[in-house]
Amino acid sequence: MARSKILQDLAERIAAIERQEHPCRQVASVMGMPAWGDILLGGDLGAGTLVELLTTEEGTGAWTLALFMARRACGERKVLVVADNEKRFYPPAAFRLHIDLQRMLVIRPKQRPQALAALTQALRCPAVGAVIGKLERLSAAECRRLQVAAETGGGVSFLLRSTAALRQPSFATVRLLLTPVANPVASSTVRYVQVEVIRFRGSKAGQSLLLEIDDEKGHVRVPASLAAATSLSQPARASG
Amino acid sequence: MYLPRWPLQHLCHSRPELRDKPVAIIQRGSGGAHLTSCCARAARAGVRAGMPLAEALAICRQLFLWEADPANDRLALESLAEWAQRFSPIVSLDADSLLLDISGCASCFHGEDNLAQQAARELRGQGWKARIALAGTLGAAWAVAHAERVEGGGWRVAGGEGRVAFSPATHHRPPATPPVMVPSTDTEQMLALLPIAALRLPAEAVQKLAAVGIERIEQLAALPRASVPGRFGVRVLERLDQALGRLPELLVPYQSPPEVQAGCDFEYATDRRAVIDHALEGLLERIETTLRARNRGARNLECCFYHETSAPLRLTMELFRPSRSAQHLGKLLRTRLEQVQLAEPVRRLQLRVPAVELLPERQLELFEAGTSRLEEVGDLIDRLASQFGRETVTFARLIDDCQPEYACRFDPAMDSGRQKQPPPVAGAALPGRPLQLWPVPMPIHVLATFPAGVPFKFLWSSKEYTVRQRWGPERIATGWWRGCDVQRDYYIVETHTGTRLWLFREQGNRWFLHGCFD
């Protein structure tokens, strides 16, 4: 075997060992919000995680949340891959969410199976930090293949699906149900979404969090009033 | 053909967005980084070639810096040399010039003047700035092409330090500089007033001559010939005699390397995949060896399958980044092979590399580095494009257009690997847009409206929506140059379920759904 091949294999093995020992090391706070710690054990997603975002209809905020988390998963160097089989993904809005378009590959396949195959290949690439795709029907085998690919490459996979997927088996590590919440204040740029944890390893199902999406500033955060209430309660816990 | 400030010109040619910026090329050494050249804009700000980098940045903060890349500059000059072979079969390269021996070629262009004019025109058309001189000797042509007038009526040789700096063409076609024709009988007269540096003398010899007051060629020619070699070196007299035609000068012609290719014939025509794969592996290893010897990587690869009777099958592949890895190229070829059906058993296999690029060796590193990540992304793009098609794997580019469906373009990722793309339009300037935009707006059926005419209840995709809040209008009227101008009033509406949709009303009071804020 050529020496260069041996060295390449060795480098890949070292990288794989490092990923196994510190699954969260390469994914710097994907959620980015301390409040997630209340509902998700450890408050964070590890590399190689498969996340399903389930919605009842379009326009809920699933894409925004997926892009927000994917941006954090990719950090400063890794690439984001988006599968746009419906040809509806609109990058100018993604740019407003501070997505670096020069580090975002958009796959526009002609058929749905190509989207799945592209995402699986992309997940295996160590240079890819996250992938996002809308895949309505996903068999258990396909889901498992995605999960294995994510574990191989160390990226995070975000799958956008409808609530019909709740009736199907899933290998996703995290399942979140998103429900839009009517905005009590008339603001064209701020909207709210309720995120409920359907499944997360080690966490209780049914816990939820309200998120505020600011389309103008490109922010996703816990609403200020909720964040203030959380910070007030923390010193009491600390002193106890 | 003298190409002033070649590295800077090459940079601005491949990155047109730099033409209006102050640009400098730097070289890092043991004593720190210093500037090797700068453009006229930077020079006006006070920057000079030879200046330390820190000093240059202190003078001009907006200075765009580029690391000197002599290998790539040479490659670009070689590709120009290949173009120049249409004027003469004997083309040689200098650091910043192309040297052509056009003896016997002028008749093909109806005279030397026409040849020079055509060369100048074509160079200009390609966006290059060049000074062309024709003379009886190579030395005289070089001297005249490199000479520039300075204030006070004197001459200087371009490329040295001084007030005159390179000004990249701000338009696609640079201003015309007519070629200079030096008749053979006037060579001595033409060279007389030029500085001695125009004879391509070693710097040490120029300094020694300047120290004794010899600054012009006529002064050098007036010196006793016997004393010159001993005092200033043998090269001085040699160059003078070559320029004046007393001594012949050898021109080493540039020869473009032969195309990289490898082929093999099968003893018997075969359609067995194992045999074909094994043969391909061997051919790819030969290609890799050839490319490694030349420090090059393949940009395109063509694989031809020849049959006994059917027309040959050609598979072409494009790569995001140049590569010579037999393993990587083999994977891509096998992916393409899986998508085709061989009409007949294969008699001969041929691999060709039509386009190559510089790909120097680099030391392998055990731990992650930025360069290796770029290679991984490049490999991924190659695999995806090979499997799903070139147009499927894209980078999004923002376009400065008001009409939402034209404000973004999806460019094949393969093209990005070749060009330096301009940065996207500043995000702050973009109005809020939905993440989901239908390529073609979908008509909705309005059931009830608010007093202002905005839908209160509407049907879309067999579902009824009630609007709880609405914001707008945002008027977009544009596109008359596209043949069908649009005039739309956009509204953001929040439905009773909390979802946000983007509707617009067109002329004629028809309503459409264009996107949703997902």
CSV table of N, CA and C in Angstrom, one decimal, chain A residues 70-174:
chain,number,residue,atom,x,y,z
A,70,ALA,N,-28.2,24.9,12.1
A,70,ALA,CA,-27.2,24.4,11.1
A,70,ALA,C,-26.0,25.3,11.1
A,71,ARG,N,-26.3,26.6,11.1
A,71,ARG,CA,-25.2,27.6,11.0
A,71,ARG,C,-24.3,27.4,12.2
A,72,ARG,N,-24.9,27.2,13.4
A,72,ARG,CA,-24.0,27.0,14.6
A,72,ARG,C,-23.3,25.7,14.5
A,73,ALA,N,-23.9,24.7,13.9
A,73,ALA,CA,-23.2,23.4,13.8
A,73,ALA,C,-22.0,23.5,12.8
A,74,CYS,N,-22.2,24.3,11.8
A,74,CYS,CA,-21.1,24.4,10.8
A,74,CYS,C,-19.9,25.3,11.3
A,75,GLY,N,-20.2,26.2,12.3
A,75,GLY,CA,-19.2,27.0,12.8
A,75,GLY,C,-18.6,28.0,11.8
A,76,GLU,N,-17.3,28.2,11.9
A,76,GLU,CA,-16.6,29.2,11.0
A,76,GLU,C,-16.1,28.5,9.7
A,77,ARG,N,-16.0,27.1,9.7
A,77,ARG,CA,-15.2,26.5,8.7
A,77,ARG,C,-16.0,25.5,7.8
A,78,LYS,N,-17.0,24.9,8.5
A,78,LYS,CA,-17.6,23.7,7.8
A,78,LYS,C,-18.7,24.2,6.8
A,79,VAL,N,-19.1,23.3,6.0
A,79,VAL,CA,-20.0,23.6,4.9
A,79,VAL,C,-21.4,23.2,5.2
A,80,LEU,N,-22.4,23.9,4.8
A,80,LEU,CA,-23.8,23.5,5.0
A,80,LEU,C,-24.3,23.1,3.6
A,81,VAL,N,-25.0,21.9,3.6
A,81,VAL,CA,-25.6,21.4,2.4
A,81,VAL,C,-27.1,21.4,2.5
A,82,VAL,N,-27.8,22.0,1.6
A,82,VAL,CA,-29.3,22.1,1.6
A,82,VAL,C,-29.8,21.3,0.4
A,83,ALA,N,-30.7,20.4,0.6
A,83,ALA,CA,-31.3,19.7,-0.5
A,83,ALA,C,-32.6,20.4,-0.8
A,84,ASP,N,-32.8,20.9,-2.0
A,84,ASP,CA,-33.9,21.7,-2.4
A,84,ASP,C,-34.7,21.0,-3.5
A,85,ASN,N,-35.3,19.9,-3.2
A,85,ASN,CA,-35.9,19.2,-4.3
A,85,ASN,C,-37.2,19.8,-4.8
A,86,GLU,N,-37.8,20.7,-3.9
A,86,GLU,CA,-39.1,21.4,-4.3
A,86,GLU,C,-38.7,22.7,-5.1
A,87,LYS,N,-37.5,23.1,-5.2
A,87,LYS,CA,-37.0,24.3,-5.9
A,87,LYS,C,-37.7,25.5,-5.3
A,88,ARG,N,-37.8,25.5,-3.9
A,88,ARG,CA,-38.5,26.7,-3.3
A,88,ARG,C,-37.6,27.4,-2.3
A,89,PHE,N,-36.4,26.8,-2.0
A,89,PHE,CA,-35.5,27.4,-1.1
A,89,PHE,C,-35.1,28.7,-1.6
A,90,TYR,N,-35.1,29.8,-0.8
A,90,TYR,CA,-34.8,31.1,-1.2
A,90,TYR,C,-33.6,31.7,-0.5
A,91,PRO,N,-32.4,31.6,-1.1
A,91,PRO,CA,-31.2,32.0,-0.4
A,91,PRO,C,-31.1,33.5,0.1
A,92,PRO,N,-31.7,34.5,-0.6
A,92,PRO,CA,-31.7,35.8,0.0
A,92,PRO,C,-32.2,35.9,1.4
A,93,ALA,N,-33.2,35.1,1.7
A,93,ALA,CA,-33.7,35.1,3.1
A,93,ALA,C,-32.7,34.3,4.0
A,94,ALA,N,-32.1,33.3,3.5
A,94,ALA,CA,-31.0,32.6,4.3
A,94,ALA,C,-29.9,33.5,4.6
A,95,PHE,N,-29.5,34.4,3.7
A,95,PHE,CA,-28.4,35.3,3.9
A,95,PHE,C,-28.7,36.3,5.0
A,96,ARG,N,-30.0,36.6,5.1
A,96,ARG,CA,-30.4,37.5,6.2
A,96,ARG,C,-30.3,36.8,7.6
A,97,LEU,N,-30.3,35.5,7.6
A,97,LEU,CA,-30.1,34.7,8.8
A,97,LEU,C,-28.6,34.5,9.0
A,98,HIS,N,-27.8,35.3,8.4
A,98,HIS,CA,-26.3,35.3,8.5
A,98,HIS,C,-25.7,33.9,8.1
A,99,ILE,N,-26.3,33.3,7.1
A,99,ILE,CA,-25.8,32.1,6.5
A,99,ILE,C,-24.7,32.6,5.5
A,100,ASP,N,-23.5,32.0,5.5
A,100,ASP,CA,-22.5,32.4,4.5
A,100,ASP,C,-22.8,31.6,3.2
A,101,LEU,N,-23.2,32.3,2.2
A,101,LEU,CA,-23.6,31.6,1.0
A,101,LEU,C,-22.5,30.9,0.3
A,102,GLN,N,-21.2,31.4,0.6
A,102,GLN,CA,-20.1,30.8,-0.1
A,102,GLN,C,-19.7,29.5,0.6
A,103,ARG,N,-20.4,29.2,1.8
A,103,ARG,CA,-20.2,27.9,2.4
A,103,ARG,C,-21.4,27.1,2.5
A,104,MET,N,-22.3,27.4,1.5
A,104,MET,CA,-23.6,26.7,1.5
A,104,MET,C,-23.8,26.1,0.1
A,105,LEU,N,-23.9,24.8,0.0
A,105,LEU,CA,-24.1,24.1,-1.2
A,105,LEU,C,-25.6,23.8,-1.3
A,106,VAL,N,-26.2,24.2,-2.4
A,106,VAL,CA,-27.6,23.9,-2.6
A,106,VAL,C,-27.7,22.8,-3.7
A,107,ILE,N,-28.3,21.7,-3.3
A,107,ILE,CA,-28.5,20.6,-4.2
A,107,ILE,C,-29.9,20.7,-4.8
A,108,ARG,N,-30.1,20.7,-6.1
A,108,ARG,CA,-31.4,20.9,-6.6
A,108,ARG,C,-31.7,19.7,-7.5
A,109,PRO,N,-32.0,18.6,-6.9
A,109,PRO,CA,-32.1,17.3,-7.7
A,109,PRO,C,-33.5,17.3,-8.5
A,110,LYS,N,-33.5,16.5,-9.5
A,110,LYS,CA,-34.7,16.4,-10.3
A,110,LYS,C,-35.7,15.4,-9.6
A,111,GLN,N,-35.2,14.5,-8.8
A,111,GLN,CA,-36.1,13.5,-8.2
A,111,GLN,C,-35.8,13.4,-6.7
A,112,ARG,N,-36.8,13.0,-6.0
A,112,ARG,CA,-36.6,12.9,-4.5
A,112,ARG,C,-35.6,11.9,-4.1
A,113,PRO,N,-35.5,10.7,-4.7
A,113,PRO,CA,-34.4,9.8,-4.3
A,113,PRO,C,-33.0,10.4,-4.4
A,114,GLN,N,-32.8,11.3,-5.4
A,114,GLN,CA,-31.5,11.9,-5.5
A,114,GLN,C,-31.2,12.8,-4.3
A,115,ALA,N,-32.3,13.5,-3.8
A,115,ALA,CA,-32.1,14.3,-2.6
A,115,ALA,C,-31.6,13.5,-1.5
A,116,LEU,N,-32.2,12.4,-1.2
A,116,LEU,CA,-31.8,11.5,-0.1
A,116,LEU,C,-30.3,11.0,-0.3
A,117,ALA,N,-30.0,10.6,-1.5
A,117,ALA,CA,-28.7,10.1,-1.8
A,117,ALA,C,-27.7,11.2,-1.7
A,118,ALA,N,-28.0,12.4,-2.1
A,118,ALA,CA,-27.1,13.5,-2.0
A,118,ALA,C,-26.8,13.9,-0.5
A,119,LEU,N,-27.9,13.9,0.3
A,119,LEU,CA,-27.7,14.2,1.7
A,119,LEU,C,-26.9,13.1,2.4
A,120,THR,N,-27.1,11.9,2.0
A,120,THR,CA,-26.3,10.8,2.7
A,120,THR,C,-24.9,11.0,2.3
A,121,GLN,N,-24.6,11.2,1.1
A,121,GLN,CA,-23.2,11.4,0.7
A,121,GLN,C,-22.5,12.6,1.4
A,122,ALA,N,-23.3,13.7,1.4
A,122,ALA,CA,-22.8,14.9,2.0
A,122,ALA,C,-22.5,14.7,3.5
A,123,LEU,N,-23.4,13.9,4.2
A,123,LEU,CA,-23.2,13.7,5.6
A,123,LEU,C,-21.9,12.9,5.9
A,124,ARG,N,-21.5,12.1,4.9
A,124,ARG,CA,-20.3,11.3,5.1
A,124,ARG,C,-19.0,12.1,5.0
A,125,CYS,N,-19.1,13.3,4.4
A,125,CYS,CA,-18.0,14.2,4.2
A,125,CYS,C,-17.6,14.9,5.5
A,126,PRO,N,-16.4,14.8,6.0
A,126,PRO,CA,-16.1,15.4,7.3
A,126,PRO,C,-16.1,17.0,7.2
A,127,ALA,N,-16.0,17.5,6.0
A,127,ALA,CA,-16.0,18.9,5.9
A,127,ALA,C,-17.4,19.5,5.9
A,128,VAL,N,-18.5,18.7,6.0
A,128,VAL,CA,-19.8,19.2,6.0
A,128,VAL,C,-20.3,19.2,7.5
A,129,GLY,N,-20.7,20.4,7.9
A,129,GLY,CA,-21.1,20.5,9.3
A,129,GLY,C,-22.6,20.1,9.5
A,130,ALA,N,-23.4,20.4,8.5
A,130,ALA,CA,-24.9,20.1,8.7
A,130,ALA,C,-25.5,20.0,7.3
A,131,VAL,N,-26.6,19.2,7.3
A,131,VAL,CA,-27.4,19.1,6.0
A,131,VAL,C,-28.8,19.4,6.4
A,132,ILE,N,-29.6,20.0,5.5
A,132,ILE,CA,-31.0,20.2,5.7
A,132,ILE,C,-31.7,19.7,4.5
A,133,GLY,N,-32.8,19.0,4.7
A,133,GLY,CA,-33.6,18.5,3.6
A,133,GLY,C,-35.1,18.3,4.0
A,134,LYS,N,-35.9,18.5,3.0
A,134,LYS,CA,-37.4,18.2,3.3
A,134,LYS,C,-37.6,16.8,2.7
A,135,LEU,N,-37.8,15.8,3.5
A,135,LEU,CA,-38.0,14.4,3.0
A,135,LEU,C,-39.2,13.9,3.7
A,136,GLU,N,-40.3,13.9,3.0
A,136,GLU,CA,-41.6,13.5,3.6
A,136,GLU,C,-41.7,12.0,4.0
A,137,ARG,N,-41.4,11.2,2.9
A,137,ARG,CA,-41.5,9.8,3.2
A,137,ARG,C,-40.1,9.2,3.3
A,138,LEU,N,-39.9,8.6,4.4
A,138,LEU,CA,-38.5,8.1,4.7
A,138,LEU,C,-38.7,6.7,5.3
A,139,SER,N,-38.1,5.7,4.7
A,139,SER,CA,-38.3,4.3,5.2
A,139,SER,C,-37.3,4.2,6.4
A,140,ALA,N,-37.5,3.2,7.2
A,140,ALA,CA,-36.6,3.0,8.3
A,140,ALA,C,-35.1,2.8,7.9
A,141,ALA,N,-35.0,2.0,6.8
A,141,ALA,CA,-33.7,1.7,6.2
A,141,ALA,C,-33.0,3.0,5.8
A,142,GLU,N,-33.8,3.9,5.1
A,142,GLU,CA,-33.2,5.2,4.6
A,142,GLU,C,-32.8,6.1,5.8
A,143,CYS,N,-33.6,6.1,6.8
A,143,CYS,CA,-33.4,6.9,8.0
A,143,CYS,C,-32.1,6.4,8.7
A,144,ARG,N,-32.0,5.1,8.8
A,144,ARG,CA,-30.8,4.5,9.4
A,144,ARG,C,-29.5,4.8,8.6
A,145,ARG,N,-29.7,4.8,7.3
A,145,ARG,CA,-28.5,5.1,6.5
A,145,ARG,C,-28.1,6.5,6.7
A,146,LEU,N,-29.0,7.4,6.9
A,146,LEU,CA,-28.7,8.8,7.1
A,146,LEU,C,-28.0,8.9,8.5
A,147,GLN,N,-28.5,8.2,9.4
A,147,GLN,CA,-27.9,8.3,10.8
A,147,GLN,C,-26.5,7.8,10.8
A,148,VAL,N,-26.2,6.7,10.1
A,148,VAL,CA,-24.9,6.1,10.0
A,148,VAL,C,-24.0,7.1,9.3
A,149,ALA,N,-24.5,7.7,8.2
A,149,ALA,CA,-23.7,8.7,7.4
A,149,ALA,C,-23.3,9.9,8.3
A,150,ALA,N,-24.3,10.3,9.2
A,150,ALA,CA,-24.0,11.4,10.1
A,150,ALA,C,-22.9,11.1,11.1
A,151,GLU,N,-23.0,9.8,11.6
A,151,GLU,CA,-22.0,9.4,12.6
A,151,GLU,C,-20.7,9.3,11.9
A,152,THR,N,-20.6,8.9,10.7
A,152,THR,CA,-19.3,8.8,10.0
A,152,THR,C,-18.7,10.1,9.8
A,153,GLY,N,-19.5,11.1,9.3
A,153,GLY,CA,-18.9,12.4,9.0
A,153,GLY,C,-18.8,13.3,10.1
A,154,GLY,N,-19.7,13.1,11.2
A,154,GLY,CA,-19.6,14.0,12.3
A,154,GLY,C,-20.5,15.2,12.1
A,155,GLY,N,-21.3,15.3,11.1
A,155,GLY,CA,-22.2,16.4,10.9
A,155,GLY,C,-23.6,16.2,11.6
A,156,VAL,N,-24.4,17.2,11.5
A,156,VAL,CA,-25.8,17.1,12.1
A,156,VAL,C,-26.7,17.2,10.9
A,157,SER,N,-27.8,16.3,11.0
A,157,SER,CA,-28.7,16.3,9.9
A,157,SER,C,-30.1,16.8,10.4
A,158,PHE,N,-30.7,17.8,9.6
A,158,PHE,CA,-32.0,18.3,10.0
A,158,PHE,C,-33.0,17.9,8.9
A,159,LEU,N,-34.0,17.1,9.3
A,159,LEU,CA,-35.0,16.7,8.3
A,159,LEU,C,-36.3,17.4,8.6
A,160,LEU,N,-36.9,18.0,7.6
A,160,LEU,CA,-38.1,18.7,7.8
A,160,LEU,C,-39.2,17.8,7.2
A,161,ARG,N,-40.2,17.5,8.1
A,161,ARG,CA,-41.2,16.6,7.7
A,161,ARG,C,-42.6,17.1,8.3
A,162,SER,N,-43.6,16.5,7.8
A,162,SER,CA,-44.9,16.9,8.4
A,162,SER,C,-45.2,16.0,9.6
A,163,THR,N,-46.3,16.3,10.3
A,163,THR,CA,-46.6,15.5,11.5
A,163,THR,C,-47.1,14.1,11.1
A,164,ALA,N,-47.4,13.8,9.8
A,164,ALA,CA,-47.7,12.5,9.4
A,164,ALA,C,-46.6,11.5,9.7
A,165,ALA,N,-45.4,12.0,9.8
A,165,ALA,CA,-44.2,11.2,10.1
A,165,ALA,C,-44.2,10.6,11.5
A,166,LEU,N,-45.1,11.2,12.4
A,166,LEU,CA,-45.1,10.7,13.8
A,166,LEU,C,-45.6,9.3,13.8
A,167,ARG,N,-46.4,8.9,12.7
A,167,ARG,CA,-46.9,7.5,12.7
A,167,ARG,C,-45.9,6.5,12.2
A,168,GLN,N,-44.7,7.1,11.7
A,168,GLN,CA,-43.7,6.2,11.1
A,168,GLN,C,-42.6,6.0,12.1
A,169,PRO,N,-41.9,4.8,12.0
A,169,PRO,CA,-40.8,4.7,12.9
A,169,PRO,C,-39.6,5.6,12.4
A,170,SER,N,-38.8,6.0,13.4
A,170,SER,CA,-37.7,6.9,13.0
A,170,SER,C,-36.5,6.6,13.8
A,171,PHE,N,-35.4,6.8,13.2
A,171,PHE,CA,-34.1,6.6,13.9
A,171,PHE,C,-33.5,8.0,14.3
A,172,ALA,N,-34.4,9.0,14.3
A,172,ALA,CA,-33.9,10.3,14.6
A,172,ALA,C,-33.6,10.4,16.1
A,173,THR,N,-32.4,11.0,16.4
A,173,THR,CA,-32.0,11.2,17.8
A,173,THR,C,-33.0,12.2,18.5
A,174,VAL,N,-33.4,13.2,17.8
A,174,VAL,CA,-34.2,14.3,18.3
A,174,VAL,C,-35.4,14.5,17.4
